[in-house]
GROMACS .gro file of C-alpha atoms in nm:
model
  378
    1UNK     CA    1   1.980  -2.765   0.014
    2UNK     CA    2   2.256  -2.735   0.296
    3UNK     CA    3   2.147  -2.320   0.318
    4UNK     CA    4   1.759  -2.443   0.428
    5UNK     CA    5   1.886  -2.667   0.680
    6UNK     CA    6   2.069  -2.444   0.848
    7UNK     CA    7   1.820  -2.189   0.831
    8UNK     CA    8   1.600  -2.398   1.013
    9UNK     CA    9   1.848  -2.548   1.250
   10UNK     CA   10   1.887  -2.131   1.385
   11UNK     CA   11   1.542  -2.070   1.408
   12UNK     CA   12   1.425  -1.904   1.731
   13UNK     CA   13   1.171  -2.050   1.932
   14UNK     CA   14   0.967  -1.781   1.937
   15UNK     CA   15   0.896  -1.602   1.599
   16UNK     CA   16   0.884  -1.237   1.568
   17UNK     CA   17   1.037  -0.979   1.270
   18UNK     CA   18   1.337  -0.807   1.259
   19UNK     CA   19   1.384  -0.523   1.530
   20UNK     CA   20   1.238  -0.178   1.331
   21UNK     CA   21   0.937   0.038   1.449
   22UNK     CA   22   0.593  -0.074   1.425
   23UNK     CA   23   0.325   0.174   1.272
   24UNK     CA   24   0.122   0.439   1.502
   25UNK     CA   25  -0.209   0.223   1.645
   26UNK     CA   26  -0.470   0.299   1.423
   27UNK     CA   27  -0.877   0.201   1.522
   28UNK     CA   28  -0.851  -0.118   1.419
   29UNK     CA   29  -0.561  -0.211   1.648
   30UNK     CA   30  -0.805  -0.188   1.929
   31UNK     CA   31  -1.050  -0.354   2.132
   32UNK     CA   32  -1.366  -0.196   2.226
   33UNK     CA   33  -1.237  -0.117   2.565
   34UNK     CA   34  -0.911   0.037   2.439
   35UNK     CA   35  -1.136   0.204   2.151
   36UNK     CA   36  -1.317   0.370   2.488
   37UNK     CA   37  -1.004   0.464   2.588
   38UNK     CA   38  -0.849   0.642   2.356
   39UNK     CA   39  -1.187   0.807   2.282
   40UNK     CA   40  -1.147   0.944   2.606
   41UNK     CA   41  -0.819   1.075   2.575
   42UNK     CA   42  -0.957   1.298   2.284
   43UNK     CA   43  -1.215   1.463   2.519
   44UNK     CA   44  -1.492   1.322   2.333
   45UNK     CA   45  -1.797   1.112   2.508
   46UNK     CA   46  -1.806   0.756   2.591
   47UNK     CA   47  -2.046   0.694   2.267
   48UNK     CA   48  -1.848   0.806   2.001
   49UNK     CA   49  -1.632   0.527   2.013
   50UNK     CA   50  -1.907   0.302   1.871
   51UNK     CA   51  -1.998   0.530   1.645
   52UNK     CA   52  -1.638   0.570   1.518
   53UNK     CA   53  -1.591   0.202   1.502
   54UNK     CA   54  -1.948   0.143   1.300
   55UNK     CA   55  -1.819   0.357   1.015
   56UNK     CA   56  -1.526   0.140   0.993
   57UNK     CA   57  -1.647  -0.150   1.037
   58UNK     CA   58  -2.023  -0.149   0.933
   59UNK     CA   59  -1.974   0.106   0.639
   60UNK     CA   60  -1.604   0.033   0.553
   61UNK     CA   61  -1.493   0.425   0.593
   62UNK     CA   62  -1.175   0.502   0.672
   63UNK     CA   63  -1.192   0.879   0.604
   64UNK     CA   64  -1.288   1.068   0.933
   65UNK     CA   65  -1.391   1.344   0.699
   66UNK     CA   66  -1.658   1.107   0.522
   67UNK     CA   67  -1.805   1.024   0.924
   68UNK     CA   68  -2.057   1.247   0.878
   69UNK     CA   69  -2.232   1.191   1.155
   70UNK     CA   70  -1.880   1.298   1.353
   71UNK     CA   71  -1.912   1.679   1.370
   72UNK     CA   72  -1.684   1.867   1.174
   73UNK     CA   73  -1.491   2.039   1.439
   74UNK     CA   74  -1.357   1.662   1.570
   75UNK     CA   75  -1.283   1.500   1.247
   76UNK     CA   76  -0.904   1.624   1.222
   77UNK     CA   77  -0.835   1.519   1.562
   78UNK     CA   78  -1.002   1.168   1.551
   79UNK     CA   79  -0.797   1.120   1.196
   80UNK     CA   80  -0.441   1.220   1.367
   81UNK     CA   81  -0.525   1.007   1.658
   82UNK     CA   82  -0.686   0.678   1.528
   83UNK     CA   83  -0.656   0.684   1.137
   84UNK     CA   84  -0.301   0.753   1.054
   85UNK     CA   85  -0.196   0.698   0.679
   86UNK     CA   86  -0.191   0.288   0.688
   87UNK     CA   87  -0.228   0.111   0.355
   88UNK     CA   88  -0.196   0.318  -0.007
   89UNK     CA   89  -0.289   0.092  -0.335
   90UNK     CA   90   0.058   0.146  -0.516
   91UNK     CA   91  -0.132  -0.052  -0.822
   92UNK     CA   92  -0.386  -0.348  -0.891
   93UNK     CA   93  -0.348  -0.654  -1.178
   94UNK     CA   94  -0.643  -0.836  -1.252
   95UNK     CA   95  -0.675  -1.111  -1.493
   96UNK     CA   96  -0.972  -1.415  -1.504
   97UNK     CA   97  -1.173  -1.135  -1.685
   98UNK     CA   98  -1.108  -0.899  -1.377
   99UNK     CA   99  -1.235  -1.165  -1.129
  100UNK     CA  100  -0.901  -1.271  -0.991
  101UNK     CA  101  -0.685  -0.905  -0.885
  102UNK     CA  102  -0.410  -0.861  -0.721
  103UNK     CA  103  -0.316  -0.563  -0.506
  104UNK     CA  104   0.050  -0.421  -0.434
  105UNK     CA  105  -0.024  -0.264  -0.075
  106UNK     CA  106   0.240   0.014   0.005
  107UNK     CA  107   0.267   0.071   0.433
  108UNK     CA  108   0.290   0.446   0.557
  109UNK     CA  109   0.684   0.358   0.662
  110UNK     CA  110   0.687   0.209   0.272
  111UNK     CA  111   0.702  -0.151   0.358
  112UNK     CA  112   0.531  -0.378   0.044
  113UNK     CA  113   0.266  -0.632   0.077
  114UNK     CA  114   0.049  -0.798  -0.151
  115UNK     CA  115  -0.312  -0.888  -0.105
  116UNK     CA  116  -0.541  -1.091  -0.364
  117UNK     CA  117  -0.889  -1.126  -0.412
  118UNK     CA  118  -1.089  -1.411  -0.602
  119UNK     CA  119  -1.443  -1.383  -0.732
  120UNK     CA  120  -1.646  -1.667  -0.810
  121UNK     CA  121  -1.988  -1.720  -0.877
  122UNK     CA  122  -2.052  -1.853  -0.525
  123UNK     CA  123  -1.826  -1.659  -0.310
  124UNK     CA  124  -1.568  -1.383  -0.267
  125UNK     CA  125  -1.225  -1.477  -0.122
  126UNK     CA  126  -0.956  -1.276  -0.020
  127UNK     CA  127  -0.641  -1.379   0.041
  128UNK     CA  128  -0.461  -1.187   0.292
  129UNK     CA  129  -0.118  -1.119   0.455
  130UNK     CA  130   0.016  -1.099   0.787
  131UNK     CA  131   0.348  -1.033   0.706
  132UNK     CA  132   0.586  -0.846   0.480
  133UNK     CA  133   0.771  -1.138   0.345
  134UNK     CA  134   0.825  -1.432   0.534
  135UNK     CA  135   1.112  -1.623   0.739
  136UNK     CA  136   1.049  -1.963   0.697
  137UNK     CA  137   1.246  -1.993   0.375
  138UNK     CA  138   1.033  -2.278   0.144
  139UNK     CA  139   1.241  -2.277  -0.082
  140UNK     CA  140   0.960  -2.325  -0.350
  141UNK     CA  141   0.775  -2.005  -0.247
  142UNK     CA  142   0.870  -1.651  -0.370
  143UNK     CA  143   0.755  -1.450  -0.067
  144UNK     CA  144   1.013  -1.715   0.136
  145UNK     CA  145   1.260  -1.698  -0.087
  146UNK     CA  146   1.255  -1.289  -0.024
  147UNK     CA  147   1.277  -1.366   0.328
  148UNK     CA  148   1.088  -1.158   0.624
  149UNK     CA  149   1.084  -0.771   0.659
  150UNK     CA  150   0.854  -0.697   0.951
  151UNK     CA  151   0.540  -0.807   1.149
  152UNK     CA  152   0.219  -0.652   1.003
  153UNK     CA  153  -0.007  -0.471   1.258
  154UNK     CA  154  -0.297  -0.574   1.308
  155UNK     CA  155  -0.474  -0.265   1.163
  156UNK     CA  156  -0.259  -0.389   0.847
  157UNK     CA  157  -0.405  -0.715   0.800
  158UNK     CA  158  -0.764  -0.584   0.904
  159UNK     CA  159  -0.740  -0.320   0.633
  160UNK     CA  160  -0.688  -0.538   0.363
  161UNK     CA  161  -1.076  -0.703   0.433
  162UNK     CA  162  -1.193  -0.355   0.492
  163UNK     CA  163  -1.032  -0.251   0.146
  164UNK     CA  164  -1.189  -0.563  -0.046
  165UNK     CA  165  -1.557  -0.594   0.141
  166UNK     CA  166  -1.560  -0.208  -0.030
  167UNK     CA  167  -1.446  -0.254  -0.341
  168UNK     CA  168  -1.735  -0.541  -0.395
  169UNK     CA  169  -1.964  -0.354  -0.250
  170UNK     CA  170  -1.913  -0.067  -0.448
  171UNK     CA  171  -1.906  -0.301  -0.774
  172UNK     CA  172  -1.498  -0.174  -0.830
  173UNK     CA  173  -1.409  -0.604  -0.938
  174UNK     CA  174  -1.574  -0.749  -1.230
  175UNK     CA  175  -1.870  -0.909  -1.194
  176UNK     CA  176  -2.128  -0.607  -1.023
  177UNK     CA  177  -2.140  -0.510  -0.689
  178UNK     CA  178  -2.090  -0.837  -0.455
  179UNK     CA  179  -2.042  -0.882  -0.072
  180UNK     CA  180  -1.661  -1.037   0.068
  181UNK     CA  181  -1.760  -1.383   0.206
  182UNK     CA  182  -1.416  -1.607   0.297
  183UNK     CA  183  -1.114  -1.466   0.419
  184UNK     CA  184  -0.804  -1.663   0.394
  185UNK     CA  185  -0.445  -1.645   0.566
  186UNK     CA  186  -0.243  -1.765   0.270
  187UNK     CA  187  -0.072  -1.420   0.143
  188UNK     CA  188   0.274  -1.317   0.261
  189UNK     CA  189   0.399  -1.462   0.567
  190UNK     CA  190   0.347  -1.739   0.829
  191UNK     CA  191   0.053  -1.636   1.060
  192UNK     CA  192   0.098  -1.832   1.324
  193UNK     CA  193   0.410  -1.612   1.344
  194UNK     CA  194   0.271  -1.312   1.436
  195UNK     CA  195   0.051  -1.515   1.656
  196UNK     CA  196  -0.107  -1.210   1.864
  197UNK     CA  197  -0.194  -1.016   1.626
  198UNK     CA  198  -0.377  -1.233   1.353
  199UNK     CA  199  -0.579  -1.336   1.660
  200UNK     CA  200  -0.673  -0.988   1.710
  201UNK     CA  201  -0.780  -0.983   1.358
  202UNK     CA  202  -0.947  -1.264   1.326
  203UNK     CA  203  -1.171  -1.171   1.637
  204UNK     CA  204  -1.225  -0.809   1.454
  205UNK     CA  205  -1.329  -0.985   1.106
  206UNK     CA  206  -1.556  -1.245   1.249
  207UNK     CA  207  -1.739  -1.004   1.528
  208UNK     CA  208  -2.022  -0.772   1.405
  209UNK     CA  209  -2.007  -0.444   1.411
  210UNK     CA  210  -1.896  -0.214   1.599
  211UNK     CA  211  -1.658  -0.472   1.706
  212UNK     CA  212  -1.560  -0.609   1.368
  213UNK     CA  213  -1.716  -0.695   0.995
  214UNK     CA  214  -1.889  -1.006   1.075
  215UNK     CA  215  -1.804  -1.271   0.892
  216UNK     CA  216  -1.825  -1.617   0.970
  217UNK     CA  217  -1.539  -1.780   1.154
  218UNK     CA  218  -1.635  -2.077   0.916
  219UNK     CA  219  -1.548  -1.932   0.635
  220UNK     CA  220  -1.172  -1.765   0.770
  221UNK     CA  221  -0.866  -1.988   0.703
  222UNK     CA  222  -0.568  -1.943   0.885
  223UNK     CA  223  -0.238  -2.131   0.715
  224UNK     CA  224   0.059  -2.230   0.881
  225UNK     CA  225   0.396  -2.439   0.775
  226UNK     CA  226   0.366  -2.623   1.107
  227UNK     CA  227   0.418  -2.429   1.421
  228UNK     CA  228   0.291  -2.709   1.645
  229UNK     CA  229   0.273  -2.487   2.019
  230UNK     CA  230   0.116  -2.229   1.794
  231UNK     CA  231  -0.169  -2.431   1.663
  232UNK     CA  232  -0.260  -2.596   1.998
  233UNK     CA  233  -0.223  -2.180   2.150
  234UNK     CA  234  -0.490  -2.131   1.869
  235UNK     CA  235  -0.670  -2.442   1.925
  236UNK     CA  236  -0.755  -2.313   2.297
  237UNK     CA  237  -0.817  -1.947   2.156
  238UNK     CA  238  -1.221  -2.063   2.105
  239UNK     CA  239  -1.218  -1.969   1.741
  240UNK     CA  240  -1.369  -2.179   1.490
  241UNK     CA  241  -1.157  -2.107   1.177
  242UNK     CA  242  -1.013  -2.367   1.000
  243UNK     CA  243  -0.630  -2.445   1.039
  244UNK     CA  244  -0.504  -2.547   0.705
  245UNK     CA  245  -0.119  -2.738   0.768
  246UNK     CA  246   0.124  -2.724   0.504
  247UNK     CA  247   0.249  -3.018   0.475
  248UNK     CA  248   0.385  -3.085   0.149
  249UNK     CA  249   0.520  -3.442   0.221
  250UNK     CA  250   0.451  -3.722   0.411
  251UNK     CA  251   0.837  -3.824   0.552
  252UNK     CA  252   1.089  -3.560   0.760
  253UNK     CA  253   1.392  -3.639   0.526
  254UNK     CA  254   1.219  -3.427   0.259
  255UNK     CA  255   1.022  -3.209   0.462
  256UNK     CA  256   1.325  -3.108   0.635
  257UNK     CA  257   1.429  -2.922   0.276
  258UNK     CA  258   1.119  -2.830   0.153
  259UNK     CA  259   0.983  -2.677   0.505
  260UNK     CA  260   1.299  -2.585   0.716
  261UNK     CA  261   1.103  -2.521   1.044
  262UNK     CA  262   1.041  -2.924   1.049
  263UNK     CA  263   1.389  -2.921   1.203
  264UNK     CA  264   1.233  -2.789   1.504
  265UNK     CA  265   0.883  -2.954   1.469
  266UNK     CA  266   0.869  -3.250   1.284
  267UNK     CA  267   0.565  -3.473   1.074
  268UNK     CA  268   0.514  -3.661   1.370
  269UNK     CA  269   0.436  -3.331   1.597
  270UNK     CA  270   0.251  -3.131   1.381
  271UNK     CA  271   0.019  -3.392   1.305
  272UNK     CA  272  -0.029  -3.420   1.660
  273UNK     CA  273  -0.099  -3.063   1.734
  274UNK     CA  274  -0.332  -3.085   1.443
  275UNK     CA  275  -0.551  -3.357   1.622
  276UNK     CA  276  -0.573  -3.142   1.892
  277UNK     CA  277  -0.721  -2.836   1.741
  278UNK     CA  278  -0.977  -3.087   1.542
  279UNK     CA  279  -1.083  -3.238   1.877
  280UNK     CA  280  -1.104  -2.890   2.054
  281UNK     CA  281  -1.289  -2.666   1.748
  282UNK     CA  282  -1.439  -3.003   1.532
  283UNK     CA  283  -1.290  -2.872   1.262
  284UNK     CA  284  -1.177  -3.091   0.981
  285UNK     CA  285  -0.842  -2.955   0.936
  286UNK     CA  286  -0.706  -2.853   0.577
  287UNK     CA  287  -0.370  -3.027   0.490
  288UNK     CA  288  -0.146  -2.783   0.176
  289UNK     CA  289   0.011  -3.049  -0.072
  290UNK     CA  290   0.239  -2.835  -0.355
  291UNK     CA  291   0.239  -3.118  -0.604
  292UNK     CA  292   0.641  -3.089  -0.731
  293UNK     CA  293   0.751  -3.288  -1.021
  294UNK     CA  294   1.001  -3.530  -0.970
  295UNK     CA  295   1.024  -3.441  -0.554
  296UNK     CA  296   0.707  -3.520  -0.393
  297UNK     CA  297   0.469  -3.668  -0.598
  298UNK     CA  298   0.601  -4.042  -0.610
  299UNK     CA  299   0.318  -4.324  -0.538
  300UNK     CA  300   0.470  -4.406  -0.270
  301UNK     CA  301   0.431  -4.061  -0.109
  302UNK     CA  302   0.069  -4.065  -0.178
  303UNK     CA  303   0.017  -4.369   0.028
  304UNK     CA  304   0.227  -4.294   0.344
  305UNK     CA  305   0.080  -3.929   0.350
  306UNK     CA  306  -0.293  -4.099   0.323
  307UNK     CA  307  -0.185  -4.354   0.621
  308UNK     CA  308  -0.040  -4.117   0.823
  309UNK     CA  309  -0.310  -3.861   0.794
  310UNK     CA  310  -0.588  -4.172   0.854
  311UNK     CA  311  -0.374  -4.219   1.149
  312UNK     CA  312  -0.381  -3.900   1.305
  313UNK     CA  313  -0.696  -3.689   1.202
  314UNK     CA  314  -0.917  -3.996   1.083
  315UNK     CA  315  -1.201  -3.834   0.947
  316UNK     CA  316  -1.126  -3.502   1.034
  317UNK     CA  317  -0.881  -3.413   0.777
  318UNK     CA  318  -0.875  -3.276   0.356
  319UNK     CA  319  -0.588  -3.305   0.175
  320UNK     CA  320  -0.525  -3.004  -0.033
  321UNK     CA  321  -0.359  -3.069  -0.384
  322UNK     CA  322  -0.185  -2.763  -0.541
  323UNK     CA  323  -0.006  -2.801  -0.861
  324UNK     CA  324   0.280  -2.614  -0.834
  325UNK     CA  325   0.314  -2.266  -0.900
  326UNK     CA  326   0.610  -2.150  -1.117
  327UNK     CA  327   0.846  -1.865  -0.966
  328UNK     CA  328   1.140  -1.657  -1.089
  329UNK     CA  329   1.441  -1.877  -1.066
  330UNK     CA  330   1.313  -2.156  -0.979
  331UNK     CA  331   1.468  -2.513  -1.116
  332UNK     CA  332   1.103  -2.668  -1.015
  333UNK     CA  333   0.751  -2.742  -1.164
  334UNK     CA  334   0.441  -2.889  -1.114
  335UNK     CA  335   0.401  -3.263  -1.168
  336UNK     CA  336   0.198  -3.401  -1.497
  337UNK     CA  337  -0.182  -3.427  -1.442
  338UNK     CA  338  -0.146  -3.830  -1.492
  339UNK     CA  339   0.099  -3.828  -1.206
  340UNK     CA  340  -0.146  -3.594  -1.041
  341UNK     CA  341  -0.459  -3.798  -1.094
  342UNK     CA  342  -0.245  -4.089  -1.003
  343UNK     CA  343  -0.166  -3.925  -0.670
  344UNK     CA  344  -0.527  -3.811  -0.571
  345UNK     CA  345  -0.624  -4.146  -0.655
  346UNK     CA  346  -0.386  -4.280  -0.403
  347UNK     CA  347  -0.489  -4.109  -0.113
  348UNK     CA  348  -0.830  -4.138  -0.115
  349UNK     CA  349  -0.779  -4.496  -0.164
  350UNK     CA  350  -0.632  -4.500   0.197
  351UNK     CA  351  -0.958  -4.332   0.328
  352UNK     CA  352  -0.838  -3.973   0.297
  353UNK     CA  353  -1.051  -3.699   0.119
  354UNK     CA  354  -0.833  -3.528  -0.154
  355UNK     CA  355  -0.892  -3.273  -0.398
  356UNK     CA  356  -0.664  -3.053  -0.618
  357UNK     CA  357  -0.688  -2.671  -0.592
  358UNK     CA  358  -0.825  -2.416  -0.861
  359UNK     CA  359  -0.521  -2.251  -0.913
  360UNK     CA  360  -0.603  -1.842  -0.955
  361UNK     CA  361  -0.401  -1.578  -1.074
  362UNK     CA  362  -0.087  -1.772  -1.199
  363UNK     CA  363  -0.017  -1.529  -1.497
  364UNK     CA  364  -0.036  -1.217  -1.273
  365UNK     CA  365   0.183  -1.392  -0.997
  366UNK     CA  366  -0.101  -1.424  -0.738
  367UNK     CA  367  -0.127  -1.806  -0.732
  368UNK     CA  368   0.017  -1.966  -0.361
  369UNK     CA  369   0.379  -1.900  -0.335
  370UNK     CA  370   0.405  -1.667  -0.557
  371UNK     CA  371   0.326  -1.317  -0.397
  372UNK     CA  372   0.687  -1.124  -0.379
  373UNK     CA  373   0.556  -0.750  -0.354
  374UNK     CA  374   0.734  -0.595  -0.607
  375UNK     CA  375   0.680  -0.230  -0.737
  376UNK     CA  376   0.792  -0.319  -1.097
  377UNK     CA  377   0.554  -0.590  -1.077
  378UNK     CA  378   0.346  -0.571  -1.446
   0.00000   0.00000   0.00000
């Protein structure tokens, strides 16, 4: 485990991707007053910028040439200017009877992403990313293993909900024509890492149109491994999405391994930060177990992480189980479902609410920690 711990120990203390150019802006980079703006530029009146802005975000259309109530003669120009070529399907996978898919996103300078979205008979949930890859090296998860390629725009991470809320509307998942309900930050990448620009999105799902799509900031999750200044920045942002911490174990001796960046911020401090955005939002914050055989599923384990949690969230806290997910190479696997009953069992018992995940998409390689955007994917 030396590698991890040295990973972590080098760590900058501000996170950003490697140096390489970011994508032209497209419309959903922008604010309303920046949408305005750039309207402007084009010689075009004040109003079509709402009008541009509802066909994106009211009827999901990202083809100027299908804004028909844009006249012809300004289409071309509005498409070079604020829709340039942003995310192409390169394929989808589906499996659950074609209510869990998977799609392998390819970026206009061909960076690969992966997006996934889960039907069930109550909801729709996509799981987005915010990042191509990720550079916080779990050394569980695939995408971490791959390590980080760049930042995502914001356009990037927007289009992915755009691309979805369509596809269910227009009945292209199994199941009949359905409407995109929960949005969750748990694809590729550690959000709180491209801090500005999840924000961004996040204010352009959760505002209605023209602004944004318009779904609850209830039902948005936004993940992080534990990027304490981060989640009290987001705590004060006035957003009322709910911060799910992946924790993964209770002590720093192990976390240190499993989650490298609890070199810089450990148990202790992310717990703390944690508190903080429950008592500014009143949001019961979402703790991420990955259940590992053999590593972190001991009884013991299961009673410091309920006391500790008791501690510091009280009643504002959920322990998230998640059996482990198997990926390429890995020496790991999920503990037994005694040992797993044994654990839930545990925690609760210490006044903690605990539940174990529904586990999607395993056999497709969609399940958490698994997403590695790979063409040859099957």
């Amino acid at each position: 485990m030396e590698e991890w711990i040295i990973m972590a120990s080098s760590l900058p203390l501000v996170f950003d991707a490697p140096k390489r150019g970011m994508p032209p802006r497209h419309l959903a980079d922008l604010d309303a007053e920046q949408r305005r703006e750039a309207v402007k530029e084009l010689g075009l009146p004040a109003f079509r910028a709402d009008q541009i802005a509802r066909q994106y975000y009211g009827r999901l259309e990202a083809d100027p040439e299908k804004m028909t109530d844009l006249p012809a003669a300004v289409r071309d120009k509005i498409g070079e200017a604020l829709f340039p070529p942003l995310l192409t399907p390169v394929k989808h996978i589906a499996c659950d009877g074609g209510e869990t898919r998977k799609t392998l996103w390819r970026a206009g300078d061909g960076t690969l992403l992966e997006s996934v979205l889960m039907r069930y008979p109550e909801r729709a949930t996509l799981c987005i990313s915010s990042q191509a890859g990720c550079g916080m090296a779990c050394p569980f998860c695939a995408t971490g293993q791959g390590g980080l390629d760049r930042n995502l725009t914001t356009a990037e991470i927007v289009d992915q909900v755009r691309a979805a809320a369509a596809a269910l509307r227009d009945g292209d998942v199994a199941g009949g024509p359905g409407r995109l309900s929960n949005i969750v930050f748990m694809g590729m990448g550690e959000p709180l890492a491209n801090y500005k620009r999840v924000v961004a999105a996040v204010r352009r799902i959760t505002s209605p149109a023209p602004e944004g799509f318009g779904l609850s900031q209830r039902s948005v999750t936004v993940s992080t491994v534990g990027l304490a200044p981060a989640i009290r920045k987001l705590a004060d942002e006035g957003l009322h999405v709910t911060l799910a911490v992946s924790l993964h174990t209770p002590d720093d001796k192990l976390r240190d391994t499993l989650v490298p960046v609890n070199n810089r911020w450990p148990i202790a401090e992310v717990l703390d930060a944690a508190r903080y955005y429950a008592d500014k939002t009143g949001r019961r914050v979402s703790i991420e177990y990955a259940l590992i055989r053999d590593v972190n599923d001991q009884p013991w384990r299961a009673d410091l992480l309920g006391k500790k949690l008791r501690k510091a969230l009280g009643a504002l806290v959920h322990v998230n189980l998640i059996p482990l997910n198997p990926t390429s190479g890995s020496e790991w696997d999920a503990s037994p479902k005694p040992v797993e009953r044994e654990f839930v069992r545990r925690v609760i018992a210490q006044g903690v609410s605990c539940t174990v995940r529904d586990t999607r998409g395993q056999e497709i390689a969609a399940a958490c920690g698994q997403l590695a955007a790979e063409a040859d994917h099957r």
